[in-house]
Coordinates of C-alpha atoms in Angstrom, one line a residue:
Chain A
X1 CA 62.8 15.7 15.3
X2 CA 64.4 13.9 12.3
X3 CA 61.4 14.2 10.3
X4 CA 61.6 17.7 10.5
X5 CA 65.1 18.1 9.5
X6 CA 64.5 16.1 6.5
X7 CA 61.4 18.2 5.5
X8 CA 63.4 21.5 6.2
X9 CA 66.7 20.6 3.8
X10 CA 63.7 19.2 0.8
X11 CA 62.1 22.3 1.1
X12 CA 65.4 24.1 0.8
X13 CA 66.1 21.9 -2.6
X14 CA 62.8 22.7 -4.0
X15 CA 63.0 26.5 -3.3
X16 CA 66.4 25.9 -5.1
X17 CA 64.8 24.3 -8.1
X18 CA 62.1 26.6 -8.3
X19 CA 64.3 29.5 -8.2
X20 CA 66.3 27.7 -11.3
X21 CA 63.5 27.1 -13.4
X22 CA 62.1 30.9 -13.1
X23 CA 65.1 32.4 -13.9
X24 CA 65.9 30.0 -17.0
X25 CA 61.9 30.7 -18.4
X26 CA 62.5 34.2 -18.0
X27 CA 65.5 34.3 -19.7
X28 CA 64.1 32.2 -22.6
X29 CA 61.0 34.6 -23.1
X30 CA 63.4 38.0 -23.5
X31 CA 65.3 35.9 -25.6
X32 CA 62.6 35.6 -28.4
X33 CA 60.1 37.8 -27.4
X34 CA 59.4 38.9 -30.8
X35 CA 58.5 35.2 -32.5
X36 CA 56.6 34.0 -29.4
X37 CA 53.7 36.7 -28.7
X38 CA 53.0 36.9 -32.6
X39 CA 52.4 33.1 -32.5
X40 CA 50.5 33.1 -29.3
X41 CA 48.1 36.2 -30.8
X42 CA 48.0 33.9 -33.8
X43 CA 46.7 30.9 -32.0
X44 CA 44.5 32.4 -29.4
X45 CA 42.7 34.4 -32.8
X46 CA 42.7 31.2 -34.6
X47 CA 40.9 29.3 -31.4
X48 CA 38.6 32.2 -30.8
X49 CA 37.3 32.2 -34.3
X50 CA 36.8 28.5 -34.3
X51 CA 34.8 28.5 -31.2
X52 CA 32.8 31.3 -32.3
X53 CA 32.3 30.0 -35.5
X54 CA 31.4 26.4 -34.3
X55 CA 29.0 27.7 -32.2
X56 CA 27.0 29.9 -34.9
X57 CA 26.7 26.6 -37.1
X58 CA 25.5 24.9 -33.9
X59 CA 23.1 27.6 -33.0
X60 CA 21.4 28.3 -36.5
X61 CA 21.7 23.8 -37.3
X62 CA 20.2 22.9 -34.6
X63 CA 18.9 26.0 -32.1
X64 CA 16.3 28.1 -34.0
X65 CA 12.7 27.4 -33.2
X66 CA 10.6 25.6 -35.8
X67 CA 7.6 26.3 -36.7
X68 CA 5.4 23.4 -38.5
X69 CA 2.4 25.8 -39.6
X70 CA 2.7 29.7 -41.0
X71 CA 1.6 32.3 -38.3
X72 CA -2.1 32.3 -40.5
X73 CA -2.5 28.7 -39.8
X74 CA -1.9 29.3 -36.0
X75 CA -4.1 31.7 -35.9
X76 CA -4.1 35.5 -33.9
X77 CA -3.3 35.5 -30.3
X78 CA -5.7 36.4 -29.0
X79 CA -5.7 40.1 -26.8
X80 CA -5.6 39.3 -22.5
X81 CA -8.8 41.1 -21.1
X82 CA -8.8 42.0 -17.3
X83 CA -11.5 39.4 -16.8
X84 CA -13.2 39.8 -13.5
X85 CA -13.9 36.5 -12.9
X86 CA -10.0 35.4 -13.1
X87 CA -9.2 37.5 -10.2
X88 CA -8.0 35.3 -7.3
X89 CA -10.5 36.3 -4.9
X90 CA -13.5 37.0 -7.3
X91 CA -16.5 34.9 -8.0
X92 CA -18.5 34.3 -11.1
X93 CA -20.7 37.4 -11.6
X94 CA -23.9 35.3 -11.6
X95 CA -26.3 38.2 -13.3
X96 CA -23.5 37.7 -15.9
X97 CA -23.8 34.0 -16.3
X98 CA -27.7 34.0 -16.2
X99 CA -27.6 37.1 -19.4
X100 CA -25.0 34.2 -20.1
X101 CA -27.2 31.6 -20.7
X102 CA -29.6 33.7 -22.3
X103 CA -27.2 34.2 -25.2
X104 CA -26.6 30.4 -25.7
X105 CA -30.1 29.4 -25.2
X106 CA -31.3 32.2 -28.0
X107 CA -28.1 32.0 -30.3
X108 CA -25.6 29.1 -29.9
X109 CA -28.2 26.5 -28.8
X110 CA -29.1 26.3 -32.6
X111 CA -25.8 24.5 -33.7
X112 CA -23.8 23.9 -30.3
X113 CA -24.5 21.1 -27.7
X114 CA -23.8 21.8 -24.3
X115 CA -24.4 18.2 -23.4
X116 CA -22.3 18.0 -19.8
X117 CA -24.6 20.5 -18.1
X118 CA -27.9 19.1 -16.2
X119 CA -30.9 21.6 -15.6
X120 CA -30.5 21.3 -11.6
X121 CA -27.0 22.9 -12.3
X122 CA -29.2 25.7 -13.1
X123 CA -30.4 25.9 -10.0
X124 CA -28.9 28.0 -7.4
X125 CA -26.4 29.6 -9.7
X126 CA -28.5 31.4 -12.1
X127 CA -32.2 30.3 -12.2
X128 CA -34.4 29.5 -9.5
X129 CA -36.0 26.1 -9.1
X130 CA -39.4 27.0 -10.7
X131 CA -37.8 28.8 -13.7
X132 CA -35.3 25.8 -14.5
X133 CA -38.3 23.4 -14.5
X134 CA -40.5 25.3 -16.4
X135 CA -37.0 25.3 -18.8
X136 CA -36.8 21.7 -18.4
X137 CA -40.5 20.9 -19.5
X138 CA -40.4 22.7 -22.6
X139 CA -38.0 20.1 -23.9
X140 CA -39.2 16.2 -24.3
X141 CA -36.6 13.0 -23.2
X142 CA -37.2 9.3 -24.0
X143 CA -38.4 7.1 -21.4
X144 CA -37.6 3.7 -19.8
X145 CA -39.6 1.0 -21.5
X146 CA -42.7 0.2 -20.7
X147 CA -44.3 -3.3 -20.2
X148 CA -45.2 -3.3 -24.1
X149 CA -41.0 -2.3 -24.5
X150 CA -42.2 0.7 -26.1
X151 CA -40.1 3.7 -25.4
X152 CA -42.2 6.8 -24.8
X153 CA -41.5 10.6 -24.2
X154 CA -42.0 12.5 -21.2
X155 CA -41.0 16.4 -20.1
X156 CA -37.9 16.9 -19.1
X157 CA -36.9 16.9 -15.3
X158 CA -34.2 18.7 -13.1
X159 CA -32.1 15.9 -13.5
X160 CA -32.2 16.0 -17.3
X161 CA -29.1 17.0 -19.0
X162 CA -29.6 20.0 -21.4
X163 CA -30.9 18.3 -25.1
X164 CA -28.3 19.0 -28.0
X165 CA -29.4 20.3 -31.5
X166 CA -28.2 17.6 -33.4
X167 CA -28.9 13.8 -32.5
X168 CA -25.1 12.8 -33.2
X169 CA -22.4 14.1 -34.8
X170 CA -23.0 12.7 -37.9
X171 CA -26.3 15.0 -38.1
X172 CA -24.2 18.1 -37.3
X173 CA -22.1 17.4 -39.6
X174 CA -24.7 16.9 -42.5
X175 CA -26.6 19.8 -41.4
X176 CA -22.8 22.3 -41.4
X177 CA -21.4 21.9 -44.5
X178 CA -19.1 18.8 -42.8
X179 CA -18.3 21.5 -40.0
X180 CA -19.1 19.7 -36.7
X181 CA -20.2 22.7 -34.0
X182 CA -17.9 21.7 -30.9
X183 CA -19.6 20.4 -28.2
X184 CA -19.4 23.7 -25.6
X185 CA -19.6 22.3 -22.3
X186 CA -15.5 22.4 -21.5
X187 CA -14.6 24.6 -24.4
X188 CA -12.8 27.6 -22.8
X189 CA -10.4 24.5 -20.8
X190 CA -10.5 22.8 -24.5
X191 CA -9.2 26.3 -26.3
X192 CA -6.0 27.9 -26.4
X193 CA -6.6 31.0 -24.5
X194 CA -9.0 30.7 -22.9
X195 CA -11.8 33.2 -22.2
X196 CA -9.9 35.6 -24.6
X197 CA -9.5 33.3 -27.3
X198 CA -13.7 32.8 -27.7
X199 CA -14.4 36.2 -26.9
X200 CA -11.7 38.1 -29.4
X201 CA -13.5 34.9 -32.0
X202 CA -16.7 35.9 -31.2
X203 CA -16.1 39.7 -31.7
X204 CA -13.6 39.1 -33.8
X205 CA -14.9 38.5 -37.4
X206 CA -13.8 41.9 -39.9
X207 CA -16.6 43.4 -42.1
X208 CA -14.3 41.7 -45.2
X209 CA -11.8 39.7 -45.1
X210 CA -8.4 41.5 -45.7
X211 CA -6.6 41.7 -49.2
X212 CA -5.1 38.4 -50.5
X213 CA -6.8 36.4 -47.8
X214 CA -7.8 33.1 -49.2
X215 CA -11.5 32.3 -48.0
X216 CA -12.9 28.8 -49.4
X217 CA -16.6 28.7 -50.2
X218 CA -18.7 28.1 -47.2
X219 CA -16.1 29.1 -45.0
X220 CA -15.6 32.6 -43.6
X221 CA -12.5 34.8 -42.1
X222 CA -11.5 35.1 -38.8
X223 CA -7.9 35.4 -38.0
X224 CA -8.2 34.1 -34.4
X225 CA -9.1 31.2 -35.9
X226 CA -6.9 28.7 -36.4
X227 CA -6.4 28.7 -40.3
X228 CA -8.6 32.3 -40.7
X229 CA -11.4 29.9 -42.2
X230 CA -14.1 28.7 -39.7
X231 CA -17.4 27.5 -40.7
X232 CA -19.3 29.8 -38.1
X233 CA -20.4 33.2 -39.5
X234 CA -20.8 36.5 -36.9
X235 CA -23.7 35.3 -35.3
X236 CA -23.7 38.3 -32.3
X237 CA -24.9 41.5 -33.7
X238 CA -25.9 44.5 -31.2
X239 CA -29.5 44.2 -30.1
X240 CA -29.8 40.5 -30.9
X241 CA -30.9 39.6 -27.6
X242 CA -33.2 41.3 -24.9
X243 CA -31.9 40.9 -21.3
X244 CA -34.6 41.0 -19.1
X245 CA -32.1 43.1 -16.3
X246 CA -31.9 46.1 -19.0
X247 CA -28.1 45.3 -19.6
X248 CA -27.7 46.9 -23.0
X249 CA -27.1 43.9 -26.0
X250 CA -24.5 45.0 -27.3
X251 CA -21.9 42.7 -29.7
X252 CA -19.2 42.8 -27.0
X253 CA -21.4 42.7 -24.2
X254 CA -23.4 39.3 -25.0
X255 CA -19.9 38.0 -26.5
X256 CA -18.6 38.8 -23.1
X257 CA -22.2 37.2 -20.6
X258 CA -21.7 34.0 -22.9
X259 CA -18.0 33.8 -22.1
X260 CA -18.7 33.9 -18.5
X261 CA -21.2 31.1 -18.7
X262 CA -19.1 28.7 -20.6
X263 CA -16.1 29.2 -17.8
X264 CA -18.8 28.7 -15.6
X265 CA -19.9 25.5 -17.9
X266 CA -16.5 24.4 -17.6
X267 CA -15.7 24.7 -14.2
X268 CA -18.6 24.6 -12.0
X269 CA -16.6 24.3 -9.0
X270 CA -14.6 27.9 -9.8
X271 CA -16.6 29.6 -6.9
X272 CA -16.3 27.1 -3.9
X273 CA -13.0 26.1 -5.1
X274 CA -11.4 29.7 -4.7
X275 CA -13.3 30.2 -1.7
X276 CA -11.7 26.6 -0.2
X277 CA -8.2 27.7 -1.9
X278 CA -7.4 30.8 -0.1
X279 CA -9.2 29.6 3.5
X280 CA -6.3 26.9 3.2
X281 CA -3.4 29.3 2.1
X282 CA -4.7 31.2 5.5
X283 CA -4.5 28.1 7.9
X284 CA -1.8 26.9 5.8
X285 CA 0.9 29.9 6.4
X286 CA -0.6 30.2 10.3
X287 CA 0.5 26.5 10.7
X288 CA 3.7 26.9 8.7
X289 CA 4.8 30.2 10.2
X290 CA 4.1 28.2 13.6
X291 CA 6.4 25.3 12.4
X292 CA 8.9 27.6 12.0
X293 CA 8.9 28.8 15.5
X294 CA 8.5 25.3 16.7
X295 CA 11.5 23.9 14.9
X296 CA 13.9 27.4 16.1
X297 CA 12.8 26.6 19.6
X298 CA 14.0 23.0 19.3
X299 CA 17.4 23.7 17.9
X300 CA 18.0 26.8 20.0
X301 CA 20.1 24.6 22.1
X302 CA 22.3 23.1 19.1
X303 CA 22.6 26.6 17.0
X304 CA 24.2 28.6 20.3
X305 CA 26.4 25.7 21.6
X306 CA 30.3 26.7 21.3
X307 CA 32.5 23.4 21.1
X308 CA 35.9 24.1 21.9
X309 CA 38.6 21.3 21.4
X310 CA 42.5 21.5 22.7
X311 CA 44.6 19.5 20.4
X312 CA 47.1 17.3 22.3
X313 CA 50.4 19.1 22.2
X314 CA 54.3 17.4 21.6
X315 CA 55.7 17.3 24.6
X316 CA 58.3 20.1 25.6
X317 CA 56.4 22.2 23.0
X318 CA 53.9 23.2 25.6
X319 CA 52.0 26.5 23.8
X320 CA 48.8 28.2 25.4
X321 CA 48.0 29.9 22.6
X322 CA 47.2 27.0 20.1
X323 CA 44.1 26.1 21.6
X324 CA 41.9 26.2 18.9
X325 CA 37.5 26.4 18.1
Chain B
X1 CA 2.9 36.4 33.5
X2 CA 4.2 33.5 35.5
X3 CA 0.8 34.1 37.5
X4 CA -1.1 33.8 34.4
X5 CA 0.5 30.5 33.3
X6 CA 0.3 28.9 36.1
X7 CA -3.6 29.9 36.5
X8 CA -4.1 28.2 33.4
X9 CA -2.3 25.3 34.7
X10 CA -3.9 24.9 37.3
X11 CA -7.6 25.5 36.0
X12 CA -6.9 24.2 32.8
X13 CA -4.3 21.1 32.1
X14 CA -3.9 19.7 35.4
X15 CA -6.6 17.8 34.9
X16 CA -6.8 15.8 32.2
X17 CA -10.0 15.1 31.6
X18 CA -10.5 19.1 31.6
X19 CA -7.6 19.5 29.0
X20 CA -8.9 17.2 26.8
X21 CA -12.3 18.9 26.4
X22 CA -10.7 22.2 26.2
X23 CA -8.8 20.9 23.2
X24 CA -12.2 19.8 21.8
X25 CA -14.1 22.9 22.5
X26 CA -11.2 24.9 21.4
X27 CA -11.0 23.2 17.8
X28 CA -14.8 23.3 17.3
X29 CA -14.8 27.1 18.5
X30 CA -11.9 27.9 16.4
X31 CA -13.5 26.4 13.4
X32 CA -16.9 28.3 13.8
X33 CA -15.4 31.7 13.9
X34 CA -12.5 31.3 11.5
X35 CA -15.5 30.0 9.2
X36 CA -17.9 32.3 10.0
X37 CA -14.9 35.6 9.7
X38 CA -13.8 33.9 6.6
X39 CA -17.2 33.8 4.9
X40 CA -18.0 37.2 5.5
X41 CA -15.1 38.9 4.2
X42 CA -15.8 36.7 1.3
X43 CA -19.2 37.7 0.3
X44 CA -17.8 41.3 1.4
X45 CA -15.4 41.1 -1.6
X46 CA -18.0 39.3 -4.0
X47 CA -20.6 41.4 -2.9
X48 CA -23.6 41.8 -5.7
X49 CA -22.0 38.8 -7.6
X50 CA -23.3 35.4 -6.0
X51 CA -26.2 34.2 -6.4
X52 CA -27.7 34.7 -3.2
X53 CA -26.9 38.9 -3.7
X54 CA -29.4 38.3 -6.5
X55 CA -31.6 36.0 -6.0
X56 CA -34.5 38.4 -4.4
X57 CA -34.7 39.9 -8.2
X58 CA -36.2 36.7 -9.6
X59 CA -37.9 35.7 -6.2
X60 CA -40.0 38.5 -5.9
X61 CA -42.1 37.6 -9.1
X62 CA -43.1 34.4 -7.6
X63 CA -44.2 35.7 -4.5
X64 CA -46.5 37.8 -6.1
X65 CA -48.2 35.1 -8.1

């Protein structure tokens, strides 16, 4: 009881006070109107200015992007084709990856390895057993030594990898002007871009390069090309090939088959791996949707529960109402 | 409902020995045809681009030989 009497005369001081102090700050401020808001305009431009400014020196020191090579040097971006393959529920097309391999065996196979891919991969994706070893044989592989220690050559088998052009880099290199032809095995994973990026190079190359292009001897101009000069000329021209399914050869066409097969170079797996991916996104959201249930069920009991707590009350002051939740 | 339910119980989880093998029988079933469904509607999508939608062009030839 005390302590409430004290409470109730402070409260009554500080309403007082309170009271005091408004009225004095409001007299002040119609005092000198005039002189205060021009100042306070004054400082809030000043402040304004400074942070806008301060930020703009920021922003253009230290916030543009940077960019360590010229757009040429970068090379084009290349366009985004609706490849079919990249759908989520789409395998290779495997008439396109044997055409595919048709166009690297009779055109890139000159001057690019494709050294990670084994003839039995052949096998049951785009050739049938007879035709890869008949593939296989045509090329010849060293042998383990014999009793002499002599090594020997023997046809290739399934389980041969597929021979490269050149014996080592150093030989591509001598035989390319210094160019080394990139090993092809993983080059759409290895490339910006992807499948766009090798197909917009391959179809890519302009019947002359453009005015005030600077094109070094030995090299020649493609602007998806990193730098516009790459050591590879146009090597697909319509009719260059002739696919034994009646598919007409033309530029885009073979650039297109050959782009399959090297996604399907790089990733193998693509097919069964898609496959795999969206059977365990269907068990996967039967089993999650079911934890869900499972977990509501369990806490049913805690979520609906209604607590309800009576504070203890002075006595004398007896209320029913302040029973509270 | 509650006649249903407690058919099952009875026929079904009373015995454990019975439960048990119904949860066995039940995985292995539910695995064969969620595999089985599951294949077909994929080679349904990817129809005429596997291999095996193929393959009869370039095993014909052999046959022949």
């Amino acid at each position: 009881m005390l302590a409430r009497s004290g409470l109730r005369t402070a409260r009554a001081f500080g309403s007082a006070r309170t009271s005091a102090t408004r009225n004095a700050t409001r007299n002040a401020s119609t005092q000198s109107e005039g002189a205060a808001s021009w100042k306070n305009t004054a400082t809030l431009s000043a402040s304004t200015a400074l942070a806008i400014g301060s930020c703009t020196f920021y922003y253009f020191q230290f916030g543009r992007s940077v960019h360590a090579m010229t757009p040429a040097e970068e090379g084009l971006h290349a366009t985004a084709y609706p490849w079919e393959h990249e759908k989520f529920f789409k395998t290779f097309d495997h008439a396109a990856l044997r055409r595919g391999f048709q166009v690297y065996r009779e055109v890139c196979a000159s001057c690019h390895s494709l050294q990670r891919i084994p003839w039995r991969a052949l096998v049951g994706t785009m050739m049938t057993v007879d035709e890869a070893k008949a593939l296989a044989e045509e090329n010849e592989y060293d042998t383990e030594p014999n009793d002499e220690g002599e090594i020997e050559k023997r046809p290739g088998k399934l389980s041969d990898y597929i021979p490269s052009p050149y014996k080592n880099d150093e030989a591509g290199r001598a035989a390319n002007n210094g160019a080394l032809p990139p090993d092809l095995s993983l080059i759409t994973k290895a490339r910006h871009g992807g499948c766009n990026y090798i197909f917009s190079l391959l179809t890519g190359y302009p019947e002359e390069p453009p005015a005030g292009a600077v094109v070094q001897s030995g090299l020649n101009f493609n602007p998806y090309f990193p730098g516009t000069g790459i050591a590879m000329a146009r090597v697909l021209y319509d009719g260059l090939v002739e696919y034994e399914d009646g598919t007409p050869a033309t530029t885009s066409q073979m650039a297109k088959d050959v782009v399959e097969f090297l996604n399907w170079s790089a990733e193998p797996e693509m097919d069964e791996r898609k496959r795999m991916g969206w059977k365990v996104m269907a068990i996967g959201s039967v089993l999650f949707a079911m934890s869900v249930w499972v977990k509501r069920y369990k806490w049913s009991t805690i979520k609906t529960r209604h607590l309800q707590y009576n504070p203890p009350v002075a006595p004398g002051k007896m209320n029913p109402r302040q029973s509270r939740r | 409902m509650s006649g249903v339910l407690g058919g099952i119980y009875n026929t079904v989880i009373r015995s454990n020995g019975v439960f048990l093998s119904a949860i066995f029988v039940g995985a292995f079933a539910t695995n064969l045809a969620f595999d089985t469904g599951s294949n077909a509607l994929w080679d349904s999508i990817n129809r005429g681009r596997q291999w095996k939608d193929i393959k009869h062009r370039y095993m014909e030839s052999e046959d022949e030989e």
